[in-house]
Amino acid sequence: MKQVALTVGQTFVFELDSNPATGYSWMVMSSDGLTVSEEFREAEDGTGKQLFMIHADHPGEYVFELQYRKPDDDMAVDGMIAEVTVTSA
């Protein structure tokens, strides 16, 4: 489990390998209390990186969870969980 410490107003970026040609992609499973935006950066071979930017809006303890899976499948082939602690500036 990853530990991330932020102050209100900061942004943290998770960068994960992804290959959309396989039908798999990283999906946000839990992000309550965090503002999340996503971007994909493609490499020449069609693979790439999925970037998830989490922005800390309010102090607190949060869980950010991602799963690597197909949209129509409940079975994940990989996952990532981060505990995010946000403190006042």
Coordinates of N, CA and C in Angstrom, one line a residue:
M1 N 0.8 -1.2 0.0 CA 0.0 0.0 0.0 C 0.9 1.2 0.0
K2 N 0.6 2.2 -0.9 CA 1.3 3.4 -1.0 C 0.8 4.4 0.1
Q3 N 1.7 5.3 0.6 CA 1.3 6.3 1.5 C 1.6 7.7 0.8
V4 N 0.7 8.5 0.7 CA 0.8 9.8 0.1 C 0.4 10.9 1.1
A5 N 1.3 11.9 1.3 CA 1.0 13.0 2.2 C 0.9 14.3 1.4
L6 N -0.2 15.0 1.5 CA -0.4 16.3 0.8 C -0.9 17.3 1.7
T7 N -0.7 18.6 1.3 CA -1.4 19.7 2.0 C -2.5 20.2 1.1
V8 N -3.5 20.8 1.7 CA -4.6 21.3 0.9 C -4.1 22.1 -0.3
G9 N -4.6 21.9 -1.5 CA -4.2 22.6 -2.6 C -3.2 21.9 -3.5
Q10 N -2.5 20.9 -2.9 CA -1.5 20.1 -3.7 C -2.1 19.1 -4.6
T11 N -1.4 18.7 -5.6 CA -1.8 17.6 -6.5 C -0.7 16.6 -6.6
F12 N -1.1 15.3 -6.6 CA -0.2 14.2 -6.7 C -0.5 13.4 -8.0
V13 N 0.5 12.9 -8.7 CA 0.2 12.2 -10.0 C 0.6 10.7 -9.8
F14 N -0.3 9.8 -10.1 CA 0.0 8.4 -10.2 C 0.2 8.1 -11.7
E15 N 1.3 7.5 -12.1 CA 1.6 7.1 -13.5 C 1.7 5.6 -13.6
L16 N 0.8 5.0 -14.4 CA 0.7 3.5 -14.4 C 0.8 3.1 -15.9
D17 N 1.5 2.0 -16.1 CA 1.6 1.4 -17.5 C 0.2 0.9 -17.9
S18 N -0.1 1.1 -19.2 CA -1.4 0.6 -19.7 C -1.3 0.3 -21.1
N19 N -2.1 -0.7 -21.5 CA -2.1 -1.1 -22.9 C -3.6 -1.3 -23.4
P20 N -4.2 -0.2 -23.8 CA -5.6 -0.3 -24.2 C -6.0 -1.2 -25.3
A21 N -5.0 -1.6 -26.1 CA -5.3 -2.6 -27.2 C -5.7 -4.0 -26.6
T22 N -5.4 -4.2 -25.4 CA -5.8 -5.5 -24.7 C -7.2 -5.5 -24.2
G23 N -7.8 -4.3 -24.1 CA -9.1 -4.1 -23.5 C -9.1 -3.7 -22.1
Y24 N -7.9 -3.8 -21.5 CA -7.7 -3.5 -20.1 C -7.3 -2.0 -19.9
S25 N -7.8 -1.4 -18.8 CA -7.4 -0.1 -18.4 C -7.5 0.1 -16.9
W26 N -6.9 1.1 -16.4 CA -7.0 1.4 -15.0 C -8.3 2.1 -14.7
M27 N -9.0 1.6 -13.7 CA -10.3 2.2 -13.3 C -10.3 2.6 -11.8
V28 N -10.8 3.8 -11.6 CA -10.9 4.3 -10.2 C -12.0 3.5 -9.5
M29 N -11.7 2.9 -8.4 CA -12.7 2.2 -7.6 C -13.1 2.9 -6.3
S30 N -12.2 3.8 -5.8 CA -12.5 4.5 -4.6 C -11.6 5.8 -4.6
S31 N -12.3 6.9 -4.4 CA -11.6 8.2 -4.4 C -12.4 9.2 -3.6
D32 N -13.3 8.8 -2.7 CA -14.1 9.7 -1.9 C -13.3 10.8 -1.2
G33 N -13.7 12.0 -1.4 CA -13.0 13.2 -0.8 C -11.9 13.7 -1.6
L34 N -11.5 13.1 -2.7 CA -10.4 13.6 -3.5 C -11.0 14.0 -4.9
T35 N -10.4 15.0 -5.5 CA -10.8 15.4 -6.9 C -9.8 14.7 -7.8
V36 N -10.3 13.9 -8.7 CA -9.4 13.0 -9.6 C -9.6 13.4 -11.1
S37 N -8.6 13.6 -11.8 CA -8.6 13.7 -13.3 C -7.7 12.7 -13.9
E38 N -8.0 12.4 -15.1 CA -7.2 11.3 -15.8 C -6.8 11.7 -17.1
E39 N -5.6 11.1 -17.6 CA -5.0 11.4 -18.9 C -4.3 10.2 -19.4
F40 N -4.3 9.9 -20.7 CA -3.5 8.8 -21.2 C -2.5 9.4 -22.2
R41 N -1.2 8.9 -22.0 CA -0.1 9.3 -22.9 C 0.3 8.1 -23.7
E42 N 0.1 8.1 -25.0 CA 0.4 7.0 -25.8 C 1.8 6.9 -26.3
A43 N 2.4 5.8 -26.3 CA 3.7 5.5 -26.8 C 3.6 5.1 -28.3
E44 N 4.6 5.1 -29.0 CA 4.6 4.8 -30.5 C 4.1 3.4 -30.7
D45 N 4.3 2.4 -29.8 CA 3.8 1.0 -30.0 C 2.4 0.8 -29.5
G46 N 1.7 1.9 -29.2 CA 0.3 1.7 -28.8 C 0.1 1.5 -27.3
T47 N 1.1 1.2 -26.6 CA 1.0 1.1 -25.1 C 1.1 2.5 -24.6
G48 N 1.2 2.7 -23.3 CA 1.3 4.0 -22.8 C 1.2 4.1 -21.3
K49 N 0.9 5.3 -20.8 CA 0.8 5.5 -19.4 C -0.6 6.2 -19.1
Q50 N -1.2 5.6 -18.1 CA -2.4 6.3 -17.6 C -2.0 7.1 -16.4
L51 N -2.3 8.4 -16.4 CA -2.0 9.3 -15.3 C -3.3 9.7 -14.6
F52 N -3.2 9.6 -13.3 CA -4.3 9.9 -12.4 C -3.8 11.0 -11.5
M53 N -4.4 12.2 -11.6 CA -4.0 13.4 -10.8 C -5.0 13.5 -9.7
I54 N -4.6 13.4 -8.4 CA -5.5 13.6 -7.3 C -5.1 14.9 -6.7
H55 N -6.2 15.7 -6.4 CA -6.1 17.0 -5.9 C -6.7 17.0 -4.5
A56 N -5.9 17.6 -3.6 CA -6.3 17.6 -2.2 C -7.1 18.9 -1.9
D57 N -8.4 18.8 -1.7 CA -9.3 19.9 -1.5 C -9.5 20.2 0.0
H58 N -9.6 19.1 0.8 CA -9.9 19.2 2.2 C -9.0 18.3 3.1
P59 N -8.7 18.8 4.3 CA -7.9 17.9 5.2 C -8.7 16.6 5.5
G60 N -7.9 15.6 5.7 CA -8.5 14.3 6.1 C -7.7 13.1 5.7
E61 N -8.2 11.9 5.9 CA -7.6 10.6 5.5 C -8.5 10.0 4.5
Y62 N -7.9 9.6 3.3 CA -8.6 9.1 2.2 C -8.0 7.9 1.7
V63 N -8.8 7.1 1.0 CA -8.3 5.9 0.3 C -8.5 6.1 -1.2
F64 N -7.4 5.9 -2.0 CA -7.5 6.0 -3.5 C -7.2 4.6 -4.0
E65 N -8.1 4.0 -4.7 CA -7.9 2.6 -5.2 C -8.2 2.6 -6.7
L66 N -7.3 1.9 -7.4 CA -7.4 1.6 -8.8 C -7.3 0.1 -9.1
Q67 N -8.0 -0.3 -10.1 CA -7.9 -1.7 -10.6 C -7.7 -1.7 -12.1
Y68 N -6.8 -2.6 -12.5 CA -6.5 -2.8 -13.9 C -7.4 -4.0 -14.4
R69 N -8.4 -3.6 -15.2 CA -9.4 -4.6 -15.7 C -10.1 -4.2 -16.9
K70 N -10.9 -5.1 -17.5 CA -11.8 -4.8 -18.6 C -13.0 -4.2 -18.0
P71 N -13.6 -3.2 -18.8 CA -14.8 -2.5 -18.2 C -16.0 -3.5 -17.9
D72 N -16.1 -4.6 -18.7 CA -17.3 -5.5 -18.5 C -16.9 -6.7 -17.7
D73 N -15.8 -6.7 -17.0 CA -15.3 -7.8 -16.2 C -15.1 -7.4 -14.8
D74 N -15.6 -8.2 -13.8 CA -15.4 -7.9 -12.4 C -14.0 -8.3 -11.9
M75 N -13.3 -9.1 -12.7 CA -12.0 -9.6 -12.2 C -10.9 -8.7 -12.6
A76 N -10.2 -8.1 -11.6 CA -9.0 -7.3 -11.9 C -7.8 -8.1 -12.1
V77 N -6.8 -7.7 -12.9 CA -5.6 -8.5 -13.1 C -4.5 -7.8 -12.3
D78 N -4.7 -6.5 -11.9 CA -3.7 -5.8 -11.1 C -4.5 -4.7 -10.3
G79 N -3.9 -4.2 -9.3 CA -4.5 -3.2 -8.5 C -3.5 -2.3 -7.7
M80 N -4.0 -1.2 -7.2 CA -3.1 -0.3 -6.5 C -4.0 0.5 -5.5
I81 N -3.5 0.5 -4.2 CA -4.3 1.2 -3.2 C -3.3 2.2 -2.5
A82 N -3.8 3.4 -2.3 CA -3.0 4.4 -1.7 C -3.8 5.1 -0.5
E83 N -3.1 5.2 0.6 CA -3.7 6.0 1.7 C -3.2 7.4 1.6
V84 N -4.1 8.3 1.5 CA -3.8 9.7 1.2 C -4.1 10.5 2.5
T85 N -3.1 11.2 3.0 CA -3.3 12.1 4.2 C -3.2 13.5 3.7
V86 N -4.2 14.3 4.0 CA -4.2 15.7 3.6 C -4.3 16.6 4.8
T87 N -3.3 17.5 4.9 CA -3.3 18.4 6.1 C -3.5 19.8 5.6
S88 N -3.9 20.7 6.5 CA -4.1 22.1 6.2 C -2.8 22.7 5.8
A89 N -2.9 23.8 5.0 CA -1.7 24.5 4.6 C -1.1 25.3 5.7

